[in-house]
CSV table of C-alpha atoms (C1' of nucleotides) in Angstrom, one decimal:
chain,number,residue,atom,x,y,z
A,95,MET,CA,98.7,90.1,93.1
A,96,ASP,CA,97.3,92.2,92.6
A,97,ILE,CA,98.9,94.8,94.9
A,98,GLN,CA,95.9,98.6,95.9
A,99,ARG,CA,96.2,101.6,96.7
A,100,PRO,CA,95.2,102.0,101.3
A,101,ARG,CA,92.1,103.0,101.6
A,102,GLY,CA,91.6,106.5,102.4
A,103,THR,CA,94.3,107.1,100.0
A,104,ARG,CA,94.7,108.7,97.0
A,105,ASP,CA,96.9,108.9,93.1
A,106,PHE,CA,97.5,112.2,92.1
A,107,LEU,CA,97.7,112.2,87.8
A,108,PHE,CA,99.2,114.8,85.6
A,109,ASP,CA,96.2,117.5,86.1
A,110,ASP,CA,95.3,116.7,89.4
A,111,MET,CA,99.4,117.6,90.2
A,112,LYS,CA,99.0,120.8,87.6
A,113,GLU,CA,96.5,121.9,89.4
A,114,ARG,CA,97.3,121.4,92.8
A,115,LYS,CA,100.2,123.7,91.9
A,116,GLN,CA,98.8,125.9,90.6
A,117,VAL,CA,96.7,126.2,93.9
A,118,GLU,CA,99.8,125.8,96.5
A,119,ASP,CA,101.3,128.9,93.8
A,120,THR,CA,99.2,130.8,94.9
A,121,LEU,CA,98.5,130.7,98.2
A,122,ARG,CA,102.3,130.4,98.8
A,123,LYS,CA,102.5,133.3,96.9
A,124,VAL,CA,100.3,135.4,99.4
A,125,PHE,CA,101.8,133.9,102.3
A,126,GLU,CA,105.1,135.0,101.4
A,127,THR,CA,103.6,139.3,100.3
A,128,TYR,CA,103.0,138.6,104.3
A,129,GLY,CA,106.7,138.0,105.0
A,130,TYR,CA,105.5,134.4,106.0
A,131,GLN,CA,108.5,131.2,105.7
A,132,GLU,CA,109.2,128.5,104.5
A,133,ILE,CA,109.4,125.7,106.3
A,134,LYS,CA,109.3,122.4,107.2
A,135,THR,CA,108.8,119.0,109.6
A,136,PRO,CA,109.2,115.6,109.8
A,137,LEU,CA,106.4,113.1,108.9
A,138,PHE,CA,106.3,111.5,111.6
A,139,GLU,CA,108.0,112.8,115.0
A,140,ASP,CA,107.5,111.4,118.6
A,141,LEU,CA,103.7,110.3,119.0
A,142,ASN,CA,104.0,112.1,123.1
A,143,LEU,CA,104.6,115.3,121.2
A,144,PHE,CA,101.0,114.3,120.4
A,145,THR,CA,99.1,112.7,123.3
A,146,MET,CA,100.3,115.5,125.0
A,147,LYS,CA,98.0,118.2,124.3
A,148,SER,CA,96.7,117.7,121.1
A,149,GLY,CA,92.8,116.3,123.3
A,150,GLU,CA,92.1,112.9,123.6
A,151,GLY,CA,90.0,112.6,120.0
A,152,ILE,CA,93.0,113.4,118.5
A,153,THR,CA,95.5,110.5,119.8
A,154,GLU,CA,92.5,107.5,118.6
A,155,GLN,CA,93.5,108.6,115.1
A,156,ILE,CA,97.4,108.4,115.3
A,157,TYR,CA,99.0,106.1,112.8
A,158,HIS,CA,101.4,105.2,114.9
A,159,PHE,CA,104.5,102.6,115.5
A,160,GLN,CA,107.7,100.9,116.7
A,161,ASP,CA,110.2,102.2,114.5
A,162,LYS,CA,113.8,99.7,115.1
A,163,GLY,CA,114.7,100.7,118.1
A,164,GLY,CA,111.3,100.7,119.8
A,165,ARG,CA,110.9,104.6,120.3
A,166,ASP,CA,107.5,104.7,119.8
A,167,LEU,CA,106.0,107.7,116.6
A,168,ALA,CA,104.2,108.7,115.0
A,169,LEU,CA,103.0,110.2,111.8
A,170,ARG,CA,101.6,113.4,111.9
A,171,PRO,CA,97.9,114.2,111.9
A,172,GLU,CA,98.3,117.7,112.5
A,173,LEU,CA,100.7,120.2,111.6
A,174,THR,CA,101.1,122.6,114.7
A,175,ALA,CA,102.2,121.1,117.2
A,176,PRO,CA,105.7,119.9,115.1
A,177,VAL,CA,105.9,123.0,113.7
A,178,ALA,CA,106.0,124.9,117.7
A,179,ARG,CA,108.5,121.9,118.3
A,180,LEU,CA,110.2,123.0,115.4
A,181,TYR,CA,110.6,126.8,117.2
A,182,ILE,CA,111.2,125.5,120.5
A,183,ASN,CA,113.8,123.0,120.0
A,184,GLU,CA,115.6,126.3,116.9
A,185,LEU,CA,113.6,129.5,116.7
A,186,GLN,CA,113.3,130.6,120.6
A,187,LYS,CA,116.4,132.8,120.6
A,188,ARG,CA,115.3,134.6,116.5
A,189,PRO,CA,113.8,138.3,116.8
A,190,LYS,CA,110.0,138.1,117.7
A,191,PRO,CA,107.4,138.3,116.0
A,192,LEU,CA,108.1,134.9,113.8
A,193,LYS,CA,106.1,134.3,110.1
A,194,MET,CA,106.1,130.4,108.9
A,195,TYR,CA,104.0,128.2,106.5
A,196,TYR,CA,103.9,125.2,105.7
A,197,PHE,CA,102.8,122.6,103.9
A,198,GLY,CA,102.2,119.3,103.9
A,199,SER,CA,100.7,116.1,104.6
A,200,CYS,CA,99.2,115.1,107.6
A,201,PHE,CA,97.6,111.0,108.5
A,202,ARG,CA,94.9,110.4,110.1
A,203,TYR,CA,93.6,107.0,111.0
A,204,GLU,CA,89.8,107.8,110.5
A,205,ARG,CA,86.4,106.5,108.1
A,206,PRO,CA,86.9,107.9,104.6
A,207,GLN,CA,84.5,110.1,103.2
A,208,LYS,CA,84.4,113.5,100.5
A,209,GLY,CA,85.8,116.1,101.6
A,210,ARG,CA,88.7,113.8,104.5
A,211,TRP,CA,91.3,111.5,103.5
A,212,ARG,CA,93.8,109.4,105.5
A,213,GLN,CA,96.2,111.5,103.8
A,214,PHE,CA,95.5,114.7,103.4
A,215,TRP,CA,97.1,118.0,103.0
A,216,GLN,CA,97.6,121.1,105.1
A,217,MET,CA,98.8,124.6,104.1
A,218,GLY,CA,98.6,127.1,106.7
A,219,CYS,CA,100.9,129.6,108.6
A,220,GLU,CA,102.9,130.3,112.2
A,221,LEU,CA,102.9,134.0,113.3
A,222,ILE,CA,104.6,133.5,116.8
A,223,GLY,CA,105.8,136.1,119.4
A,224,GLY,CA,102.7,139.0,117.8
A,225,ARG,CA,100.5,140.9,119.7
A,226,SER,CA,97.2,139.6,120.1
A,227,PRO,CA,94.6,140.6,118.4
A,228,ASP,CA,96.7,142.6,115.8
A,229,CYS,CA,98.7,139.0,114.3
A,230,GLU,CA,94.8,137.2,114.7
A,231,ALA,CA,93.7,140.5,112.8
A,232,GLU,CA,96.1,140.0,110.0
A,233,ILE,CA,96.3,135.5,109.8
A,234,ILE,CA,92.0,136.6,109.3
A,235,ALA,CA,92.5,139.2,106.4
A,236,MET,CA,95.4,136.6,104.6
A,237,SER,CA,93.7,133.4,104.7
A,238,ALA,CA,90.5,135.3,103.1
A,239,HIS,CA,93.6,136.8,101.0
A,240,CYS,CA,94.4,134.2,99.3
A,241,LEU,CA,90.3,132.6,98.8
A,242,GLU,CA,90.1,136.1,96.9
A,243,GLU,CA,93.2,135.0,95.6
A,244,LEU,CA,91.9,131.7,94.1
A,245,GLY,CA,88.0,133.2,92.9
A,246,LEU,CA,86.6,132.2,95.6
A,247,GLU,CA,83.6,134.0,97.1
A,248,ASN,CA,81.8,131.5,98.6
A,249,PHE,CA,82.6,131.5,102.2
A,250,GLU,CA,82.4,132.1,105.7
A,251,ILE,CA,84.3,132.5,107.4
A,252,HIS,CA,83.1,132.8,111.6
A,253,ILE,CA,84.9,134.4,114.6
A,254,GLY,CA,84.7,134.0,118.7
A,255,ASN,CA,86.6,134.2,121.6
A,256,LEU,CA,86.9,131.5,123.5
A,257,GLY,CA,87.7,133.5,125.8
A,258,ILE,CA,83.9,134.9,127.0
A,259,ILE,CA,82.8,131.3,127.2
A,260,ARG,CA,85.3,130.2,130.1
A,261,GLY,CA,85.3,133.8,131.7
A,262,ILE,CA,81.5,132.7,132.1
A,263,LEU,CA,82.4,129.2,133.4
A,264,ASP,CA,85.0,130.6,135.5
A,265,GLY,CA,83.7,132.5,137.0
A,266,ALA,CA,80.9,130.2,138.4
A,267,GLY,CA,84.0,127.8,139.8
A,268,VAL,CA,83.9,124.6,137.0
A,269,SER,CA,87.2,123.0,136.7
A,270,LYS,CA,89.1,122.4,134.2
A,271,GLU,CA,88.2,119.2,133.1
A,272,GLU,CA,84.9,120.5,133.0
A,273,GLN,CA,85.2,123.1,130.8
A,274,ASP,CA,86.7,120.9,128.2
A,275,GLU,CA,84.2,118.8,128.5
A,276,ILE,CA,81.8,121.5,127.7
A,277,MET,CA,83.2,123.2,124.8
A,278,ALA,CA,84.2,120.2,123.3
A,279,ILE,CA,79.6,119.3,123.2
A,280,ILE,CA,79.4,122.9,122.4
A,281,ASP,CA,82.6,122.8,119.3
A,282,LYS,CA,80.1,119.5,118.4
A,283,GLY,CA,76.7,122.1,117.9
A,284,GLU,CA,74.8,120.0,120.5
A,285,ILE,CA,72.4,121.8,122.3
A,286,ASN,CA,70.5,119.2,123.7
A,287,GLU,CA,73.5,117.7,124.9
A,288,LEU,CA,74.8,120.7,126.1
A,289,LYS,CA,71.7,121.7,128.3
A,290,SER,CA,72.2,117.8,130.3
A,291,THR,CA,75.5,117.9,130.4
A,292,LEU,CA,74.8,121.3,132.3
A,293,ASN,CA,72.2,120.0,134.0
A,294,LYS,CA,74.7,117.2,135.5
A,295,PHE,CA,77.6,119.3,136.1
A,296,ASN,CA,75.4,121.9,138.9
A,297,ILE,CA,75.7,124.8,137.2
A,298,SER,CA,72.5,127.2,138.3
A,299,ASP,CA,69.9,128.4,135.4
A,300,LYS,CA,71.6,131.7,135.8
A,301,ILE,CA,74.6,130.7,134.4
A,302,SER,CA,73.6,128.2,132.4
A,303,LYS,CA,70.8,130.3,130.7
A,304,ILE,CA,73.2,132.8,129.9
A,305,LEU,CA,75.9,130.1,128.5
A,306,LEU,CA,73.3,128.5,125.8
A,307,THR,CA,72.4,132.4,124.6
A,308,LEU,CA,75.9,133.0,124.3
A,309,VAL,CA,76.8,129.6,122.0
A,310,ASN,CA,73.9,131.2,119.9
A,311,MET,CA,75.4,134.1,119.5
A,312,GLN,CA,76.4,135.1,115.6
A,313,GLY,CA,76.3,137.7,113.4
A,314,HIS,CA,78.2,140.9,112.8
A,315,GLN,CA,79.7,143.6,115.4
A,316,GLU,CA,76.1,144.6,117.0
A,317,ILE,CA,77.3,141.5,118.8
A,318,ILE,CA,79.6,143.1,120.5
A,319,GLU,CA,77.4,144.9,122.5
A,320,GLU,CA,74.7,142.1,123.0
A,321,THR,CA,77.5,140.6,124.1
A,322,LYS,CA,78.2,142.8,126.3
A,323,LYS,CA,75.0,142.9,128.3
A,324,ILE,CA,75.0,139.5,128.9
A,325,VAL,CA,78.5,139.4,130.9
A,326,SER,CA,78.2,142.3,132.5
A,327,ASP,CA,79.4,141.4,135.8
A,328,ASN,CA,82.6,138.9,134.1
A,329,GLU,CA,85.6,140.8,134.4
A,330,ASP,CA,87.3,137.8,132.2
A,331,SER,CA,84.4,137.6,129.9
A,332,LEU,CA,84.7,141.1,129.6
A,333,LYS,CA,87.7,141.7,128.3
A,334,ALA,CA,88.2,138.8,125.8
A,335,LEU,CA,84.9,140.6,124.3
A,336,GLN,CA,86.9,144.1,124.3
A,337,GLU,CA,89.6,141.8,122.5
A,338,LEU,CA,87.3,140.6,120.2
A,339,LYS,CA,86.2,143.7,120.0
A,340,GLU,CA,89.9,145.0,118.4
A,341,LEU,CA,89.8,141.9,116.7
A,342,LEU,CA,87.0,142.7,114.2
A,343,ASP,CA,88.2,147.0,114.2
A,344,ILE,CA,91.7,146.0,113.7
A,345,LEU,CA,89.8,143.0,110.9
A,346,GLU,CA,88.4,146.3,109.0
A,347,ALA,CA,91.1,148.5,108.7
A,348,PHE,CA,92.5,145.2,106.7
A,349,GLY,CA,90.6,146.1,104.5
A,350,PHE,CA,87.9,142.5,105.6
A,351,TYR,CA,84.4,143.4,106.2
A,352,LYS,CA,82.7,140.1,105.5
A,353,TYR,CA,83.3,138.0,108.8
A,354,THR,CA,80.7,136.5,110.8
A,355,VAL,CA,81.1,136.6,114.9
A,356,ASN,CA,79.7,133.2,116.6
A,357,LEU,CA,80.6,132.2,120.0
A,358,GLY,CA,79.7,129.9,119.7
A,359,ILE,CA,82.4,127.7,117.7
A,360,ALA,CA,85.0,126.4,120.2
A,361,ARG,CA,87.6,123.8,118.0
A,362,GLY,CA,88.3,120.4,117.9
A,363,LEU,CA,92.0,120.5,119.2
A,364,ASP,CA,92.2,122.2,123.4
A,365,TYR,CA,94.8,124.0,122.8
A,366,TYR,CA,93.2,127.6,121.9
A,367,SER,CA,92.7,129.9,123.8
A,368,GLY,CA,91.6,132.5,123.4
A,369,VAL,CA,90.8,133.5,119.3
A,370,VAL,CA,90.0,131.4,117.6
A,371,PHE,CA,88.4,131.2,113.9
A,372,GLU,CA,86.7,128.9,111.7
A,373,ILE,CA,86.3,129.3,107.4
A,374,TYR,CA,83.6,127.0,105.8
A,375,VAL,CA,82.0,126.8,102.4
A,376,HIS,CA,78.5,124.7,103.2
A,377,ASP,CA,78.4,123.5,99.5
A,378,LEU,CA,81.3,120.8,100.1
A,379,GLY,CA,78.6,118.9,102.2
A,380,ALA,CA,79.4,117.3,105.1
A,381,GLN,CA,83.3,118.1,105.1
A,382,LYS,CA,82.7,121.2,105.1
A,383,GLN,CA,85.1,123.8,106.6
A,384,ILE,CA,88.1,124.4,104.7
A,385,SER,CA,90.0,126.1,107.5
A,386,GLY,CA,90.9,126.7,111.7
A,387,GLY,CA,92.7,128.7,113.2
A,388,GLY,CA,92.9,130.8,116.7
A,389,THR,CA,95.4,131.7,119.0
A,390,TYR,CA,96.7,128.7,121.2
A,391,ASN,CA,99.3,128.3,124.1
A,392,LEU,CA,101.3,125.2,122.6
A,393,ILE,CA,104.3,126.6,123.2
A,394,GLU,CA,104.2,126.6,126.8
A,395,LEU,CA,102.7,123.1,127.5
A,396,PHE,CA,106.1,122.4,125.9
A,397,GLY,CA,108.1,123.9,127.9
A,398,GLY,CA,109.2,126.5,125.5
A,399,GLY,CA,108.5,130.1,126.8
A,400,GLU,CA,105.0,132.5,127.5
A,401,VAL,CA,104.9,133.2,123.8
A,402,GLU,CA,101.7,134.5,122.2
A,403,SER,CA,101.5,132.3,118.5
A,404,THR,CA,98.2,132.6,116.5
A,405,GLY,CA,97.7,130.1,113.7
A,406,PHE,CA,95.4,129.1,111.1
A,407,ALA,CA,96.1,125.7,107.7
A,408,PHE,CA,94.1,125.5,104.9
A,409,GLY,CA,92.5,121.9,104.9
A,410,PHE,CA,94.1,121.3,101.2
A,411,ASP,CA,91.9,119.1,100.3
A,412,ARG,CA,89.1,120.7,100.8
A,413,LEU,CA,90.3,123.9,99.1
A,414,MET,CA,91.2,122.0,95.6
A,415,GLU,CA,87.3,120.6,96.2
A,416,CYS,CA,86.3,124.3,96.4
A,417,VAL,CA,88.3,125.6,93.3
A,418,ARG,CA,86.6,122.8,91.1
A,419,LEU,CA,83.1,123.3,92.3
A,420,CYS,CA,83.5,126.9,91.9
A,421,GLY,CA,84.8,126.1,88.6
A,422,ALA,CA,87.5,128.9,89.7
A,423,GLU,CA,90.4,126.8,88.0
A,424,LYS,CA,92.1,128.3,85.4
A,425,GLU,CA,94.2,126.9,82.4
A,426,LEU,CA,95.8,124.3,83.3
A,427,PRO,CA,99.6,125.4,81.3
A,428,ASN,CA,100.5,122.5,78.0
A,429,THR,CA,102.9,119.7,78.6
A,430,VAL,CA,105.0,120.9,75.4
A,431,ASP,CA,105.6,123.3,73.7
A,432,VAL,CA,107.2,121.9,71.0
A,433,VAL,CA,107.7,118.3,69.6
A,434,VAL,CA,111.1,117.2,67.3
A,435,ALA,CA,110.1,115.3,64.8
A,436,PRO,CA,112.4,113.0,63.0
A,437,ILE,CA,110.9,111.8,59.8
A,438,SER,CA,113.2,108.4,59.6
A,439,ASN,CA,115.9,106.6,61.7
A,440,ASP,CA,118.2,109.4,60.0
A,441,GLU,CA,117.4,111.9,61.7
A,442,LYS,CA,116.8,110.6,64.8
A,443,PHE,CA,120.6,112.3,66.0
A,444,LYS,CA,120.1,115.5,64.3
A,445,ALA,CA,116.4,116.0,66.2
A,446,ILE,CA,117.8,115.0,69.3
A,447,GLU,CA,120.4,117.4,68.8
A,448,ILE,CA,118.3,120.6,67.8
A,449,ALA,CA,115.9,119.4,71.0
A,450,GLN,CA,118.9,119.4,73.4
A,451,LYS,CA,119.4,123.8,72.3
A,452,LEU,CA,115.3,124.5,72.6
A,453,ARG,CA,115.5,122.1,76.2
A,454,LYS,CA,118.4,124.7,76.8
A,455,GLU,CA,116.6,127.5,76.4
A,456,GLY,CA,114.2,126.7,78.6
A,457,ILE,CA,111.5,125.7,75.7
A,458,LYS,CA,109.2,122.5,77.0
A,459,THR,CA,110.6,120.0,74.2
A,460,ASP,CA,109.4,116.8,73.5
A,461,VAL,CA,111.0,114.8,70.8
A,462,ASP,CA,109.9,111.0,69.4
A,463,LEU,CA,112.9,108.4,69.8
A,464,THR,CA,110.3,105.4,68.8
A,465,GLY,CA,110.7,106.0,65.4
A,466,LYS,CA,107.2,106.4,64.6
A,467,LYS,CA,105.2,107.8,61.6
A,468,LEU,CA,105.6,111.5,61.1
A,469,LYS,CA,101.5,110.7,61.4
A,470,LYS,CA,101.5,109.0,65.0
A,471,ILE,CA,103.8,111.5,65.7
A,472,LEU,CA,101.7,114.9,65.1
A,473,SER,CA,98.6,113.2,66.1
A,474,GLN,CA,100.6,112.8,70.6
A,475,ALA,CA,101.8,116.3,69.2
A,476,ASP,CA,98.3,117.0,69.0
A,477,ASN,CA,97.4,115.7,72.5
A,478,LEU,CA,99.9,116.5,74.0
A,479,GLN,CA,98.4,120.0,73.1
A,480,ALA,CA,102.2,121.6,71.4
A,481,GLU,CA,102.6,124.6,69.7
A,482,TYR,CA,105.0,123.4,67.2
A,483,VAL,CA,105.9,121.0,65.4
A,484,ILE,CA,109.4,121.3,64.1
A,485,MET,CA,109.9,118.1,61.1
A,486,VAL,CA,113.5,117.4,60.9
A,487,GLY,CA,113.7,115.9,57.9
A,488,ALA,CA,116.4,115.3,54.9
A,489,ARG,CA,114.8,117.0,52.6
A,490,GLU,CA,115.6,119.8,54.8
A,491,LEU,CA,118.9,118.8,56.0
A,492,LYS,CA,120.4,119.0,52.7
A,493,GLU,CA,119.8,122.5,52.9
A,494,ASN,CA,120.6,122.6,56.4
A,495,LYS,CA,117.1,123.7,57.0
A,496,ILE,CA,113.9,122.5,58.9
A,497,THR,CA,110.8,122.2,58.4
A,498,ILE,CA,108.7,124.3,62.0
A,499,LYS,CA,104.5,123.7,61.6
A,500,ASP,CA,103.0,125.3,63.5
A,501,MET,CA,100.2,123.7,64.7
A,502,LYS,CA,96.5,125.6,66.2
A,503,SER,CA,97.3,127.8,62.0
A,504,GLY,CA,98.8,124.4,60.6
A,505,ASN,CA,100.9,126.6,58.8
A,506,GLN,CA,104.1,125.6,58.0
A,507,GLU,CA,107.0,127.3,57.6
A,508,LEU,CA,111.6,126.2,56.4
A,509,LEU,CA,114.0,127.6,59.2
A,510,LEU,CA,117.5,127.5,58.6
A,511,LEU,CA,118.4,125.4,61.9
A,512,SER,CA,120.7,128.1,62.6
A,513,GLN,CA,117.0,130.4,62.8
A,514,ILE,CA,116.0,127.8,65.7
A,515,PRO,CA,116.7,130.1,68.2
A,516,ILE,CA,115.6,133.1,66.2
A,517,TYR,CA,112.1,131.8,66.6
A,518,PHE,CA,111.6,130.5,70.1
A,519,GLU,CA,112.6,133.8,71.4
A,520,LYS,CA,108.8,135.1,71.7
A,521,LEU,CA,107.9,132.2,74.0
B,204,G,C1',83.7,102.5,114.8
B,205,C,C1',78.0,102.7,113.3
B,206,C,C1',73.6,103.5,109.4
B,207,G,C1',72.2,103.2,103.5
B,208,G,C1',73.5,103.0,98.0
B,209,G,C1',77.7,101.3,95.1
B,210,G,C1',82.0,97.6,92.7
B,211,U,C1',81.1,94.6,83.8
B,212,G,C1',88.6,96.6,79.4
B,213,G,C1',92.2,101.8,80.8
B,214,G,C1',87.9,106.1,80.9
B,215,G,C1',83.1,106.0,80.8
B,216,U,C1',78.3,103.0,79.9
B,217,A,C1',74.4,98.0,78.3
B,218,G,C1',72.7,93.4,80.8
B,219,U,C1',70.9,91.5,86.7
B,220,U,C1',62.2,86.7,86.3
B,221,G,C1',69.6,82.3,86.7
B,222,G,C1',71.2,80.4,80.0
B,223,U,C1',75.8,79.8,74.2
B,224,U,C1',81.5,83.2,72.0
B,225,A,C1',78.7,90.1,77.9
B,226,U,C1',76.6,95.6,74.6
B,227,C,C1',77.9,100.3,72.7
B,228,C,C1',80.9,104.5,73.4
B,229,U,C1',86.3,106.3,73.8
B,230,A,C1',90.7,105.3,74.7
B,231,C,C1',94.6,102.7,73.2
B,232,G,C1',97.6,99.3,68.6
B,233,G,C1',98.0,98.8,63.8
B,234,G,C1',95.9,99.6,58.8
B,235,A,C1',94.5,101.7,54.3
B,236,C,C1',98.3,106.7,53.8
B,237,U,C1',106.0,104.7,51.4
B,238,G,C1',107.0,113.2,54.9
B,239,U,C1',102.0,115.9,57.5
B,240,G,C1',97.2,115.8,63.1
B,241,G,C1',91.8,116.2,65.4
B,242,A,C1',88.5,113.8,60.0
B,243,U,C1',86.9,109.0,58.2
B,244,C,C1',86.6,103.4,56.8
B,245,C,C1',88.2,98.4,58.2
B,246,C,C1',91.9,95.0,62.3
B,247,G,C1',93.7,94.4,66.9
B,248,C,C1',94.0,94.4,71.8
B,249,G,C1',91.4,94.4,77.0
B,250,A,C1',86.2,93.1,82.0
B,251,C,C1',82.3,90.4,85.1
B,252,U,C1',85.8,93.2,93.3
B,253,C,C1',87.7,88.6,96.1
B,254,G,C1',86.1,84.3,98.1
B,255,G,C1',82.9,81.0,99.4
B,256,G,C1',78.2,78.7,99.0
B,257,U,C1',73.0,77.2,95.7
B,258,U,C1',72.9,75.3,90.4
B,259,C,C1',72.9,70.9,85.4
B,260,G,C1',74.3,75.8,85.1
B,261,A,C1',75.8,82.2,88.7
B,262,A,C1',77.7,88.6,86.2
B,263,U,C1',73.2,88.0,87.8
B,264,C,C1',70.9,84.3,94.0
B,265,U,C1',72.9,84.6,99.1
B,266,C,C1',76.7,85.4,102.5
B,267,G,C1',81.6,87.1,104.2
B,268,G,C1',85.7,89.9,103.2
B,269,C,C1',88.0,94.4,100.5
B,270,C,C1',87.6,98.7,98.0
B,271,C,C1',84.4,103.3,96.5
B,272,C,C1',80.2,106.9,96.9
B,273,G,C1',77.0,109.3,101.2
B,274,G,C1',75.5,110.4,105.6
B,275,C,C1',76.6,109.7,112.4
B,276,C,C1',80.6,110.2,114.8
B,277,C,C1',85.2,113.0,115.0
B,278,C,C1',87.7,116.4,112.1
B,279,A,C1',91.1,118.8,108.0
RNA sequence: GCCGGGGUGGGGUAGUUGGUUAUCCUACGGGACUGUGGAUCCCGCGACUCGGGUUCGAAUCUCGGCCCCGGCCCCA
């Protein structure tokens, strides 16, 4: 019987994992320099955690099941809700702001395609209990920092504030449900569908015109002034706009200018409330969004206190795709530094002894225990990109020596057993 | 869930107007070389995605499943 890997999942081989680990370590390092601490939540959670407030879209894509106790559980489709739950369960009384990051896989039952898998990894941060818009600026600047650290350049960071459009809709007396529907269509970017929906909800021509103008607003700081004129008679919108302006100013203090103000971004998940942002890499094709985030009020919805929180996550697999695409990969570390080669079976014990000494010094060492011929061992060592081979043979051992071969130059010399640690001090 | 393109040894491929034993490269194992790698030569290993149909005969035609790729929907 031939058992296949489930659809939409992947096996990662040695080099894949080396590359992924490098990217993971890079992000981890950046997050930690901003004072974020790692957390880990379960792979599955109570189904309600996700169905409650993540919006309709996501519930159809959830892997859910009942365990033997009849509990309705779900493989997590995202990590923001689990982190909010963790906060409410464990961290409510900690001093604020709380900065945390996570790295883990999520699951969605969807049709796989480029940049989309059924098991995928997210790496992101949540900043709970900070002040808006300062924490939003930090999060955005930090995500840009991550991308720069990875050597990526071809990304665009789009920033918007849902409060501007929500303010207009509130002012026009549009219900929460209708608003959500409208926001979903804006997120899609379907102008015609937006027009017909605005019509369907009997929204006045004047308001419709404002909305259609807003969703197309894209640019730099000048957008703020232009938008101010358009929404001048709506206080909530003006307030949201002012907040966005402040965010941009702070962002520039962080040293980041390469942003795009985009009032047309809405985010798929319903729990976002204020500032939202998305990062695109157009070369990726259809699944070009590598990150998204914003400010949300999940914690309140789950029965926690009234706490501002902002978060974002990288689609880790898409990030990997970018790194590959841009040729930004770093050199992969070698598998072993040294291979110890017993010339015959008689030297096997001695070879093991030498290998163990090296390993205890932290040197990546392989020792051949299969009784291969020296020729094969050298070939294998070459394949593993070992820097040195230590040949342990009867001739040398008679004088308490071994032969050490530098695999790059091909040079070799005799060494006393006692000198081996000294020889490798430089490694 | 929908549309389109695919699936041949471990990896990459040739072959598809149906017709002997399915091509080549590479990787791997062994040998030429009894203690010296990345070279050469020889030998070996190993595949038609799965199931049904048409046929004297199917990798090749046909139907369906599975999986992969690109796109839609949706999303990271």
